[in-house]
mmCIF file of N, CA and C in Angstrom:
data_model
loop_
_atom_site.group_PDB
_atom_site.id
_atom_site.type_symbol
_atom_site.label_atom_id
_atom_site.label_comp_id
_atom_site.label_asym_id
_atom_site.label_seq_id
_atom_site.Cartn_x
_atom_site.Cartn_y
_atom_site.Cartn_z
ATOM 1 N N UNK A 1 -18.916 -18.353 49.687
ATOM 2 C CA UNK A 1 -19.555 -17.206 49.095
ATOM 3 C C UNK A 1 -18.497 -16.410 48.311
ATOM 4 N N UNK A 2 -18.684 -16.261 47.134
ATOM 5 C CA UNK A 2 -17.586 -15.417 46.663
ATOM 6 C C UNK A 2 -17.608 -14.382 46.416
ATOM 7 N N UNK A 3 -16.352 -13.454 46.281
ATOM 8 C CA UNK A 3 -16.172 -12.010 46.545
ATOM 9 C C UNK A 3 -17.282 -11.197 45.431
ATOM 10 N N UNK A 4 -17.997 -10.222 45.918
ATOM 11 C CA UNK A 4 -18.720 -9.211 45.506
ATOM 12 C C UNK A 4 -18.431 -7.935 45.346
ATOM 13 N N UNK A 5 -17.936 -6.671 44.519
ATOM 14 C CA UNK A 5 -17.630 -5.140 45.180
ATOM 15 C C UNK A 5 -18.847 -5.083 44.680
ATOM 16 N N UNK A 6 -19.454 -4.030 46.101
ATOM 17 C CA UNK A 6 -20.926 -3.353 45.616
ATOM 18 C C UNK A 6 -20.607 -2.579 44.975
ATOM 19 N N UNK A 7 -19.164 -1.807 44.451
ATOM 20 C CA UNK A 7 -19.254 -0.480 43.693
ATOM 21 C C UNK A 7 -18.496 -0.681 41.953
ATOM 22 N N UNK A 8 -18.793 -2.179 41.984
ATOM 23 C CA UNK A 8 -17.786 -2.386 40.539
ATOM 24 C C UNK A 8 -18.161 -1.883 39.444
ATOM 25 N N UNK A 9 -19.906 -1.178 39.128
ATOM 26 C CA UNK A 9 -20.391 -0.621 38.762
ATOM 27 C C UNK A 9 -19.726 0.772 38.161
ATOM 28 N N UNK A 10 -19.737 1.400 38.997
ATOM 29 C CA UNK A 10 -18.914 2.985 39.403
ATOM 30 C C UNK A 10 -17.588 2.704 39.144
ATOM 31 N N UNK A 11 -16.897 1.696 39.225
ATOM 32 C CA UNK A 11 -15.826 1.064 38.891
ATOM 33 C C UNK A 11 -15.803 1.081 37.046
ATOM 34 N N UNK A 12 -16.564 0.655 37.034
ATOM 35 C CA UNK A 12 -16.538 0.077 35.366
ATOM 36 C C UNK A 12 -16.991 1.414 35.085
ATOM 37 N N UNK A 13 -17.602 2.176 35.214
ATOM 38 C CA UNK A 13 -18.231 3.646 34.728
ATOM 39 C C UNK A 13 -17.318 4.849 34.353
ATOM 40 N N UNK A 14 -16.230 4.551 35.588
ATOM 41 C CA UNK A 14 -14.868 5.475 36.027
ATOM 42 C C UNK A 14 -13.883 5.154 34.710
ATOM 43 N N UNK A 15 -14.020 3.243 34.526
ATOM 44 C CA UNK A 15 -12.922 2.991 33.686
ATOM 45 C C UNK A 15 -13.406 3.665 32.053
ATOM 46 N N UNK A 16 -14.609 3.787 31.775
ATOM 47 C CA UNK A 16 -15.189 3.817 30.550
ATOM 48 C C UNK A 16 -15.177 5.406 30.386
ATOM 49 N N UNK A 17 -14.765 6.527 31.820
ATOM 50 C CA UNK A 17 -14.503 7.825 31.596
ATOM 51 C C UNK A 17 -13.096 7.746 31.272
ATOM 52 N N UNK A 18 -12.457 7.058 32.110
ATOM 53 C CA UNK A 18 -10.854 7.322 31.640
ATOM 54 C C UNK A 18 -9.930 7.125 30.122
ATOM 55 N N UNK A 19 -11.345 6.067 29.754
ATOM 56 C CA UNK A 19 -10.854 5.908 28.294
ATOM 57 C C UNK A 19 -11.409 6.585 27.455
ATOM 58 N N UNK A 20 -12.799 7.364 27.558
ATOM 59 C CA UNK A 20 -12.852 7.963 26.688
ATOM 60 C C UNK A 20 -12.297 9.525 26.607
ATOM 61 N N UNK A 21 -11.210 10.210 27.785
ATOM 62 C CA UNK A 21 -10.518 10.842 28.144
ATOM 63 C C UNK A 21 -9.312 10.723 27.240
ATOM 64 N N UNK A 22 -8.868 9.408 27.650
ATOM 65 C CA UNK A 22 -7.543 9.060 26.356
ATOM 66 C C UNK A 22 -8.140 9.114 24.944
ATOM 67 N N UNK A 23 -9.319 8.848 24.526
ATOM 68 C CA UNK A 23 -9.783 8.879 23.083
ATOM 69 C C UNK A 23 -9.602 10.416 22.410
ATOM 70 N N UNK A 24 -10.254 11.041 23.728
ATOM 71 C CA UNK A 24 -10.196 12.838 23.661
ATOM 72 C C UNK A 24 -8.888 13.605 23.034
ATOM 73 N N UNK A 25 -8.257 12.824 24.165
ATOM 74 C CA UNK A 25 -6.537 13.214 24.189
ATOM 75 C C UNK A 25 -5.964 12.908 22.575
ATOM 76 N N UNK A 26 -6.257 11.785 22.633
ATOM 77 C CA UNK A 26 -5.594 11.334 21.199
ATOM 78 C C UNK A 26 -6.192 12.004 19.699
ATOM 79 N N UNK A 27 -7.272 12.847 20.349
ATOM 80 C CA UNK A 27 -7.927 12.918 18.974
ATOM 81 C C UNK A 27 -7.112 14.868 18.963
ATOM 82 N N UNK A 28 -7.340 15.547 20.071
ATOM 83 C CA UNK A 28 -6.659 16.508 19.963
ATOM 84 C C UNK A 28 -5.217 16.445 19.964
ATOM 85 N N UNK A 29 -4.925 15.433 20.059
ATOM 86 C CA UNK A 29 -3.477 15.427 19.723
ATOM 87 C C UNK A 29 -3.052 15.370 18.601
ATOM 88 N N UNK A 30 -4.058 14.755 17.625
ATOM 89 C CA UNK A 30 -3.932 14.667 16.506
ATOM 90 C C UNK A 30 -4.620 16.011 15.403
ATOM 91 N N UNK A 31 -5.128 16.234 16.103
ATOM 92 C CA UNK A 31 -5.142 18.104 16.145
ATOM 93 C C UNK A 31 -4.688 18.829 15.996
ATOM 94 N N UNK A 32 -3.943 19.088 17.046
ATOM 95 C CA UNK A 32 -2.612 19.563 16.918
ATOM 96 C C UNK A 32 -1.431 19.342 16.096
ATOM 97 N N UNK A 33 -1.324 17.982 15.474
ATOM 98 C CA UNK A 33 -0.031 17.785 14.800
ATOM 99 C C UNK A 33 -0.503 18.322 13.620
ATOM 100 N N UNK A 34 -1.628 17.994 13.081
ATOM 101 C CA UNK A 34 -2.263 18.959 11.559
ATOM 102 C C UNK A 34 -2.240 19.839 11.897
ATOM 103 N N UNK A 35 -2.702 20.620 13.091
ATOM 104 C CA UNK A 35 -2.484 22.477 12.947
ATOM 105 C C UNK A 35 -0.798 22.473 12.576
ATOM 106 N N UNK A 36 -0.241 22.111 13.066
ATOM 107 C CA UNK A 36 1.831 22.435 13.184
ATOM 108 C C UNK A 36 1.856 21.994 12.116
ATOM 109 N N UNK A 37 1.735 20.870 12.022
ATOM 110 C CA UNK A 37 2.346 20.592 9.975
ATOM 111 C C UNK A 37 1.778 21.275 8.904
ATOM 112 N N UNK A 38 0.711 22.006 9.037
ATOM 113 C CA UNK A 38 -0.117 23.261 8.506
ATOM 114 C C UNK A 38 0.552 24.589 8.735
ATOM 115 N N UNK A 39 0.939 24.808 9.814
ATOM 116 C CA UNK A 39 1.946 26.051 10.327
ATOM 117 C C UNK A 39 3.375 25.492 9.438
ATOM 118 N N UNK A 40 3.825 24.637 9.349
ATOM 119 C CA UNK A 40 5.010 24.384 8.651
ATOM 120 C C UNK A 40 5.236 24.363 7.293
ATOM 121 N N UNK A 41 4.146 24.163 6.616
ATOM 122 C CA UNK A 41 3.822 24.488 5.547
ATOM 123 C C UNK A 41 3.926 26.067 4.920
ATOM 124 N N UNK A 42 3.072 26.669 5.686
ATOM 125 C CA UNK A 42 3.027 27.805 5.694
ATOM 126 C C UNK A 42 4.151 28.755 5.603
ATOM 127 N N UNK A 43 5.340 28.144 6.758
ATOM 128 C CA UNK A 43 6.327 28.911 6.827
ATOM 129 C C UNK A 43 7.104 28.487 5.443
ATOM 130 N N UNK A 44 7.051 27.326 5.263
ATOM 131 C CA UNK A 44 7.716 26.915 3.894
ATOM 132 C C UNK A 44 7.484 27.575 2.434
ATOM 133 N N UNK A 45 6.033 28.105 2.624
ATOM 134 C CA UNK A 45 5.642 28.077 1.330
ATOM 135 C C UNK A 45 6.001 30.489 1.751
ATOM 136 N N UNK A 46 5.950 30.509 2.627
ATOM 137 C CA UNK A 46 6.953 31.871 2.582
ATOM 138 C C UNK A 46 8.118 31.901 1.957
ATOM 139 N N UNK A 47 8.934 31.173 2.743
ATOM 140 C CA UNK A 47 10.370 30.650 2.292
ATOM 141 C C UNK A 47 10.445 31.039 0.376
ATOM 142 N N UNK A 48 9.451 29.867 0.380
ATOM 143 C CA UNK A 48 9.709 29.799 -1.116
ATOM 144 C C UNK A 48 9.286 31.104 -1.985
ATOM 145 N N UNK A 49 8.264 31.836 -1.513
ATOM 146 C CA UNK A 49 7.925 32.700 -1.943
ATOM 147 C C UNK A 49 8.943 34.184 -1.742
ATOM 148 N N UNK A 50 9.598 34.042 -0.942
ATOM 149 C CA UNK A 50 11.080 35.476 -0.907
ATOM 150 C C UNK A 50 11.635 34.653 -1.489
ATOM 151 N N UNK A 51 12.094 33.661 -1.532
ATOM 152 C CA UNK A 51 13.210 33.043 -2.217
ATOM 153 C C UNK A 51 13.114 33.456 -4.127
ATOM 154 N N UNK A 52 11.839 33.208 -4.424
ATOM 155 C CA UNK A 52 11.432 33.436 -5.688
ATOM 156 C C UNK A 52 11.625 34.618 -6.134
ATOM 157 N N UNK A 53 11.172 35.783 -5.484
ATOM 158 C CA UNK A 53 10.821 37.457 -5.183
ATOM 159 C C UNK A 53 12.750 37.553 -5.435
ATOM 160 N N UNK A 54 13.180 37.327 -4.646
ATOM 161 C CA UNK A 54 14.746 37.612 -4.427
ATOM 162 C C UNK A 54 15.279 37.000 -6.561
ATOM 163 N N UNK A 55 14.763 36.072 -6.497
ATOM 164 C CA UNK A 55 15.752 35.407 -7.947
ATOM 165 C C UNK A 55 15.150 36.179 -8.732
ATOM 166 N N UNK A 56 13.674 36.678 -8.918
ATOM 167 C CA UNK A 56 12.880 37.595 -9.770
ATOM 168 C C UNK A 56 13.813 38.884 -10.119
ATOM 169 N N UNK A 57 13.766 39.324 -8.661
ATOM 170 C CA UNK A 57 14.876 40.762 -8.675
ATOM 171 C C UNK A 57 15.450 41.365 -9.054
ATOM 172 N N UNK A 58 16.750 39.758 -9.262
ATOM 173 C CA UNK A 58 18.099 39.885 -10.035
ATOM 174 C C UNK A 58 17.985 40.326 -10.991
ATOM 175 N N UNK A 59 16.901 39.628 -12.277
ATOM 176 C CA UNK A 59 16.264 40.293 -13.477
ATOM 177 C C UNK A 59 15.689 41.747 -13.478
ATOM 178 N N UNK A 60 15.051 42.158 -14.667
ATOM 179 C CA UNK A 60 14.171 43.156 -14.506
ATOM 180 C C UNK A 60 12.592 42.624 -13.655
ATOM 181 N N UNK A 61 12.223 43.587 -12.765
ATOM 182 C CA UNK A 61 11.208 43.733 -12.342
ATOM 183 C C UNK A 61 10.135 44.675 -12.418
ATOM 184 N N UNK A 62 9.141 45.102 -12.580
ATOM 185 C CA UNK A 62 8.343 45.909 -12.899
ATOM 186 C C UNK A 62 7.678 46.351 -10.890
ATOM 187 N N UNK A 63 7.285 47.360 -10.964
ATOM 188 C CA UNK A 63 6.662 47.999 -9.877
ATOM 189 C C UNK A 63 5.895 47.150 -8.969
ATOM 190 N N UNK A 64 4.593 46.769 -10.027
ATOM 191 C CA UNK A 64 3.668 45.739 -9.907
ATOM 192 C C UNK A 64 4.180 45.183 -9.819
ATOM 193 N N UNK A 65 4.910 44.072 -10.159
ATOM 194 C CA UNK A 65 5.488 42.619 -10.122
ATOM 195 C C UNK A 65 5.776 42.200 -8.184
ATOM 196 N N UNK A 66 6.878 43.935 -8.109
ATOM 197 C CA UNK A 66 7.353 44.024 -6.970
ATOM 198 C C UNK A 66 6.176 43.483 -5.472
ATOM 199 N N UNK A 67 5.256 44.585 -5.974
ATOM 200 C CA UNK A 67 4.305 45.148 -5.265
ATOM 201 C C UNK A 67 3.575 44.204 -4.726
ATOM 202 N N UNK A 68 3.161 42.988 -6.285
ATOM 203 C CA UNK A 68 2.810 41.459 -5.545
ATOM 204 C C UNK A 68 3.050 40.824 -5.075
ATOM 205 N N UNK A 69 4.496 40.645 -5.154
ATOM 206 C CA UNK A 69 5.035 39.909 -4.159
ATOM 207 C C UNK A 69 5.417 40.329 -3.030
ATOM 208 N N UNK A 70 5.329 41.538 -2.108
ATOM 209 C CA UNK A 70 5.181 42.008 -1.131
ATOM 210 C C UNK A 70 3.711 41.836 -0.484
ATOM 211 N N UNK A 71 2.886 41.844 -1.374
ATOM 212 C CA UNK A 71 1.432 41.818 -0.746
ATOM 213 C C UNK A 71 1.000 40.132 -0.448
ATOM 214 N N UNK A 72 1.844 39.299 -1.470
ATOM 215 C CA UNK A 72 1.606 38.167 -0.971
ATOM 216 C C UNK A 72 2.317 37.676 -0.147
ATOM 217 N N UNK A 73 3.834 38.105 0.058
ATOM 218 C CA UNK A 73 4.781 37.858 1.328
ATOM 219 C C UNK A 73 4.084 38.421 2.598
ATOM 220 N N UNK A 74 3.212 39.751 2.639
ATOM 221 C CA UNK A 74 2.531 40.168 3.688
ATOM 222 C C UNK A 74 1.056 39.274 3.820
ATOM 223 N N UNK A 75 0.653 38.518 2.984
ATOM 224 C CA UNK A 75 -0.485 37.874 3.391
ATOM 225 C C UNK A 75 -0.202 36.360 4.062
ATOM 226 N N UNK A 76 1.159 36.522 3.441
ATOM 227 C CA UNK A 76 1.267 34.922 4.238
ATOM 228 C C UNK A 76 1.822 34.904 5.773
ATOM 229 N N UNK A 77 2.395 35.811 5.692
ATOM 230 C CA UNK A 77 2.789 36.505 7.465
ATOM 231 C C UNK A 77 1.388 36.291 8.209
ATOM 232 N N UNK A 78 0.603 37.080 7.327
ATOM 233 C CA UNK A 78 -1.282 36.857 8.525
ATOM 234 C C UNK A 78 -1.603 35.638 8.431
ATOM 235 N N UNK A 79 -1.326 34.803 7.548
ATOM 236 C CA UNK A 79 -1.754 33.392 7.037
ATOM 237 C C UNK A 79 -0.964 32.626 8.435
ATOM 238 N N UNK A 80 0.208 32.744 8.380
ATOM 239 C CA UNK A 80 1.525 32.361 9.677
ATOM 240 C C UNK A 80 0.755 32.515 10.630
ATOM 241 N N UNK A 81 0.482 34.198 10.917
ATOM 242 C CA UNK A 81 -0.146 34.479 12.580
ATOM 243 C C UNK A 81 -0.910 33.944 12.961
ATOM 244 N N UNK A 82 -2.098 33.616 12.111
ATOM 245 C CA UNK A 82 -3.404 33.436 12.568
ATOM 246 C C UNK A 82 -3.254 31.864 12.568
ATOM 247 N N UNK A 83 -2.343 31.310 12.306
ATOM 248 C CA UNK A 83 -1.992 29.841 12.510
ATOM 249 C C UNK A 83 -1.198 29.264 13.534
ATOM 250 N N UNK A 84 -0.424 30.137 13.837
ATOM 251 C CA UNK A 84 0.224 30.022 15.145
ATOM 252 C C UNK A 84 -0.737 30.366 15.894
ATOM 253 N N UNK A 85 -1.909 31.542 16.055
ATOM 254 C CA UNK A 85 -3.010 31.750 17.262
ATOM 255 C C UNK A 85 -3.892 30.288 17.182
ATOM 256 N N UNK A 86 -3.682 29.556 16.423
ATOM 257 C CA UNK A 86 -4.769 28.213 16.171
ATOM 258 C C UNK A 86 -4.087 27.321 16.573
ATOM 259 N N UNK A 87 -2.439 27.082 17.035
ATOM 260 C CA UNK A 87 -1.418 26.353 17.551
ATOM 261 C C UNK A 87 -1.861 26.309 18.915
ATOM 262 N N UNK A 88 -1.582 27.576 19.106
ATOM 263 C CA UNK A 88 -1.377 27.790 20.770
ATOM 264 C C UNK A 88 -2.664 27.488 21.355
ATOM 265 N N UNK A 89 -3.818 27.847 20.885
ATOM 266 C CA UNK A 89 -5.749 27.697 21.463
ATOM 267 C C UNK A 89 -5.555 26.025 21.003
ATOM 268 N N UNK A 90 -4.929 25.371 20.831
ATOM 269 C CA UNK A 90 -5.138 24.206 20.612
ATOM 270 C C UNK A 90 -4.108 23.324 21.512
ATOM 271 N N UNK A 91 -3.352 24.081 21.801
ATOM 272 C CA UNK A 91 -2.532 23.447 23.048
ATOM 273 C C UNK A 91 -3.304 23.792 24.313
ATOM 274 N N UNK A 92 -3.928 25.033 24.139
ATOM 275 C CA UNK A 92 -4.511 25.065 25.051
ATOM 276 C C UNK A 92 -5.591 23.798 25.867
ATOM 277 N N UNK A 93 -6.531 23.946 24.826
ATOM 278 C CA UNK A 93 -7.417 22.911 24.366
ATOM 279 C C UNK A 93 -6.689 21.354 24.956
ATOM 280 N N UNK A 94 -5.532 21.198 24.114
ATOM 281 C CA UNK A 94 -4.839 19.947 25.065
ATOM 282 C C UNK A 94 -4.495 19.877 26.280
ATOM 283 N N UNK A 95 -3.880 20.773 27.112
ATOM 284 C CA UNK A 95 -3.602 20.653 28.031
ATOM 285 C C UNK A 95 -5.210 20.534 29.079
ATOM 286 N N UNK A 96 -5.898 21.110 28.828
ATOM 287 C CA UNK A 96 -7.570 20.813 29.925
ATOM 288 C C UNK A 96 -7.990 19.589 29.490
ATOM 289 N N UNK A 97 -7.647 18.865 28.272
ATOM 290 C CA UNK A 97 -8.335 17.797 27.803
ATOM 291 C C UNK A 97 -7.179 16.556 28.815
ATOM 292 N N UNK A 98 -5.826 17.077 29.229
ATOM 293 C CA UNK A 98 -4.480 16.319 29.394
ATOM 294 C C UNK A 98 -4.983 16.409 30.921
ATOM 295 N N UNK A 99 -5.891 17.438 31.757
ATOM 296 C CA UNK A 99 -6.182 17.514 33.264
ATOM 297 C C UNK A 99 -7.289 16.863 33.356
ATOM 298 N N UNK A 100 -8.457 16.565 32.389
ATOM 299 C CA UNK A 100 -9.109 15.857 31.974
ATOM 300 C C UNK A 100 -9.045 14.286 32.648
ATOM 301 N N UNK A 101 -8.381 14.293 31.586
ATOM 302 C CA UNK A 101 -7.371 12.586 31.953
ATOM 303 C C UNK A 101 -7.166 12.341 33.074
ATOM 304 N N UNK A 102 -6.436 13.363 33.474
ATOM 305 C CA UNK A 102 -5.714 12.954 34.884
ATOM 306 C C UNK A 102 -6.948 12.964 35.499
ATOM 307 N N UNK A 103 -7.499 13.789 35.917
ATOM 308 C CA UNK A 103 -8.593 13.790 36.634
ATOM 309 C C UNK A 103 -9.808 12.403 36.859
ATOM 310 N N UNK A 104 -10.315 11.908 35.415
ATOM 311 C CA UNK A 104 -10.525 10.453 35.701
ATOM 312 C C UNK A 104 -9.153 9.439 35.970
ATOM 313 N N UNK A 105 -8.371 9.060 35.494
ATOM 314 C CA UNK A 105 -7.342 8.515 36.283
ATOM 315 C C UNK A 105 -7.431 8.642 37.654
ATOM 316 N N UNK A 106 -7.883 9.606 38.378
ATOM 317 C CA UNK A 106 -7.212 9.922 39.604
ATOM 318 C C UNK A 106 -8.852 9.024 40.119
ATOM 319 N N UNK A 107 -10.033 9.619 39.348
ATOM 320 C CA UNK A 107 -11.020 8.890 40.088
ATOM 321 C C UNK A 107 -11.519 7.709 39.947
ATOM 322 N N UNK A 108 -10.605 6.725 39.058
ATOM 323 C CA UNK A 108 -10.515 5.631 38.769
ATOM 324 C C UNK A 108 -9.799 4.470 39.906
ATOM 325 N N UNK A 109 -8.244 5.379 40.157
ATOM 326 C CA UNK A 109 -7.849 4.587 41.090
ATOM 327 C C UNK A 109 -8.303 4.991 42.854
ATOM 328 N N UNK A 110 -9.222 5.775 42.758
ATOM 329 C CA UNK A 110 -9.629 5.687 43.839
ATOM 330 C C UNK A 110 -10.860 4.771 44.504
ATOM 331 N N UNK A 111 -11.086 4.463 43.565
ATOM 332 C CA UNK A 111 -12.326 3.477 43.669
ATOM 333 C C UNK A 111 -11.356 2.224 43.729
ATOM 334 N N UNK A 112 -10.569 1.740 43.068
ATOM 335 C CA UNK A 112 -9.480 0.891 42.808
ATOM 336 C C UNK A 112 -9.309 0.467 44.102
ATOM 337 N N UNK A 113 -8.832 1.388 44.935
ATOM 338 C CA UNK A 113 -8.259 0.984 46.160
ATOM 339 C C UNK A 113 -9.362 1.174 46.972
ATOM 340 N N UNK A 114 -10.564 1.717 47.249
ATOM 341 C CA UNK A 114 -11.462 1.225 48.187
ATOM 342 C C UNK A 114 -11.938 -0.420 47.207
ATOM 343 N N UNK A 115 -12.189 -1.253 46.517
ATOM 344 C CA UNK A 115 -12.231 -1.959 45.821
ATOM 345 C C UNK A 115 -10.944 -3.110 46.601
ATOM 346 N N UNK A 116 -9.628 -2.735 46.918
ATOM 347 C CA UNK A 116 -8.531 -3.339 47.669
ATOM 348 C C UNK A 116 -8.802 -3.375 49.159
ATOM 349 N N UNK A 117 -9.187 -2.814 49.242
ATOM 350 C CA UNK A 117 -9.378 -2.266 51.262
ATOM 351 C C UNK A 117 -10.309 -3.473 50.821
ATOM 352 N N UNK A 118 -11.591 -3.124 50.571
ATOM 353 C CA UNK A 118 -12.911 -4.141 49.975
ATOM 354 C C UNK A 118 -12.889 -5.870 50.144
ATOM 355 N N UNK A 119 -11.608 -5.742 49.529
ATOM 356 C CA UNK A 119 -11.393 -7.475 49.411
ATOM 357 C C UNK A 119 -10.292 -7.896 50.033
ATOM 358 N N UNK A 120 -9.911 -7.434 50.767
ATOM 359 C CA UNK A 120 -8.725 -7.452 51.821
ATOM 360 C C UNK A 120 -9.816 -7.844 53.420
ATOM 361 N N UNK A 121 -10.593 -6.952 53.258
ATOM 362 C CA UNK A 121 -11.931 -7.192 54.611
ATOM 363 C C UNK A 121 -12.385 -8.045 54.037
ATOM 364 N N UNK A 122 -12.710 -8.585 52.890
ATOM 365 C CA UNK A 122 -13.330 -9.912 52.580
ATOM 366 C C UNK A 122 -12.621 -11.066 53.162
ATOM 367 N N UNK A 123 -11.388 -10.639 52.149
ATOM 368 C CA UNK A 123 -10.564 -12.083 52.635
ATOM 369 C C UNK A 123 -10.505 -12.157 54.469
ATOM 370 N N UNK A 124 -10.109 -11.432 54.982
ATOM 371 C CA UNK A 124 -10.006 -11.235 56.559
ATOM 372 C C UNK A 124 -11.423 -12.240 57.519
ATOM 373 N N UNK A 125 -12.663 -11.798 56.609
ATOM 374 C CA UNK A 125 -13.572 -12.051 57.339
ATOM 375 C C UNK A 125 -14.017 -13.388 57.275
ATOM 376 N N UNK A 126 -13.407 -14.067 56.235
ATOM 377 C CA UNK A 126 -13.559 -15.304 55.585
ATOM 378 C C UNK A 126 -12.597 -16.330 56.021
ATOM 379 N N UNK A 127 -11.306 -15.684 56.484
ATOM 380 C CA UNK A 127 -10.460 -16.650 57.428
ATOM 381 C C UNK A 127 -10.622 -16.616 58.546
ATOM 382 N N UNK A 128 -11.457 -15.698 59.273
ATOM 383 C CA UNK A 128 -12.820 -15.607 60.734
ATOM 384 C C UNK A 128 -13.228 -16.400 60.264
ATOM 385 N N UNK A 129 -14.235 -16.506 59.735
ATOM 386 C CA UNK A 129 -15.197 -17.834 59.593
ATOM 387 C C UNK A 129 -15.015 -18.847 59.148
ATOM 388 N N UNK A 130 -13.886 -19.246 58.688
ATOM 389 C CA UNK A 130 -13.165 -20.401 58.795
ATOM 390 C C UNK A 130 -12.871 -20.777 59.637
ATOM 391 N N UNK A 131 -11.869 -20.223 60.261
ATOM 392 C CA UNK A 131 -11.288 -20.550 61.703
ATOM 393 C C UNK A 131 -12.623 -20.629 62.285
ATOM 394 N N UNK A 132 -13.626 -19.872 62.747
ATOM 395 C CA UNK A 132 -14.795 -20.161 63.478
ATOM 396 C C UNK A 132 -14.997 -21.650 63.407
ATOM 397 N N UNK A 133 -15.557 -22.038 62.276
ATOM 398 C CA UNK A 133 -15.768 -23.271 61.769
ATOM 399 C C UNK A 133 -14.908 -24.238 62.287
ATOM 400 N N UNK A 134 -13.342 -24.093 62.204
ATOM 401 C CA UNK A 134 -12.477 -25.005 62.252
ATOM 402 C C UNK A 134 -12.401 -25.174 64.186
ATOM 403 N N UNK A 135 -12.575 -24.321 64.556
ATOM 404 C CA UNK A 135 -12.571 -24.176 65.978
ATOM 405 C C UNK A 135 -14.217 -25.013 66.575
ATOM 406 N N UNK A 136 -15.043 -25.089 65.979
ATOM 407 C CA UNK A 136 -16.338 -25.376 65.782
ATOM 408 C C UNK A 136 -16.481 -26.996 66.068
ATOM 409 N N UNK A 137 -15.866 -27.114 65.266
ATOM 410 C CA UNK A 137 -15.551 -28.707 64.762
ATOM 411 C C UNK A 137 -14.069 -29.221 65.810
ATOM 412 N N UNK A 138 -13.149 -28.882 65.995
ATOM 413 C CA UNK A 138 -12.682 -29.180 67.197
ATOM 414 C C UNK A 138 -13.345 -29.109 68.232
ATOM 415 N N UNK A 139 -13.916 -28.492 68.968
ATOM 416 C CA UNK A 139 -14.641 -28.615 70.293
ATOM 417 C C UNK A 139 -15.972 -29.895 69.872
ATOM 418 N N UNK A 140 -15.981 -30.080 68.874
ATOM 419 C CA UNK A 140 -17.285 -31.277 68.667
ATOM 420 C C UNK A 140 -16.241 -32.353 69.277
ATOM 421 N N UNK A 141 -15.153 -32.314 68.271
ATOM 422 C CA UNK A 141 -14.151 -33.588 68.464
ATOM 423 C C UNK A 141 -14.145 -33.939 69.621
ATOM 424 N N UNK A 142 -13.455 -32.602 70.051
ATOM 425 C CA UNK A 142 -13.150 -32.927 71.761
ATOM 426 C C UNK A 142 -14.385 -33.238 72.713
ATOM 427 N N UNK A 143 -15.191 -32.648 72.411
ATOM 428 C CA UNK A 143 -16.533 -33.525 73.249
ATOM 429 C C UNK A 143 -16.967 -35.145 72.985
ATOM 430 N N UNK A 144 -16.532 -35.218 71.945
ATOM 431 C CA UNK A 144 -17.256 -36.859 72.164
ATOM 432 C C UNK A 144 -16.122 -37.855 72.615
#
């Protein structure tokens, strides 16, 4: 008779949560690296923008001139903030999606190993009834 788990079901169900856990993971992970390379941008394209403001300077500048480029050096600061608040809610976001994971993982291999116990009592019960058998058939021997 060969080995059966009644729960390979729940088994296969567990494995098909754990992966789509890693799918999760991977997709906010990839989330995240566009929010940061978006935040890096950002800081760059500041950079460039004082950098410009500063060489403008040296020359004549007009009030206005000034004035814009302060208002756009101050808009990209909120542009920064509110991108770093979209960093961090997104790590957030990863890390429950990262307990997630673990969490099927954890209820994956627990089935795993009742699944081991499982076929460990299989095998056990099957070299009983072998031996039964084999013991079976000796006492025939020995009777005739």
């Amino acid at each position: 008779m060969p080995y059966h788990f009644k729960l390979e079901t729940i088994l296969n169900l567990r494995r098909n949560f754990e992966e789509q856990a890693c799918l999760k993971l991977a997709g906010e992970q990839r989330t995240l690296d566009n929010h940061s390379v978006f935040l890096t941008g950002l800081r760059t394209e500041r950079t460039t923008m004082i950098a410009e403001m500063e060489e403008r300077k040296k020359k004549r500048m007009t009030g206005a001139m000034y004035s814009l480029y302060v208002e756009g050096i101050g808009m990209q600061d909120w542009r920064i903030q509110v991108q770093r608040n979209t960093v961090e809610a997104q790590k957030q976001v990863l890390m429950r999606v990262r307990e997630e994971l673990a969490e099927a993982v954890k209820q994956r291999k627990m089935i795993e190993k009742i699944r081991e116990k499982d076929y460990l009592n299989y095998q056990s019960e099957e070299l009983r009834r072998e031996q039964n058998e084999n013991d079976e058939q000796a006492v025939l021997r020995h009777n005739r």
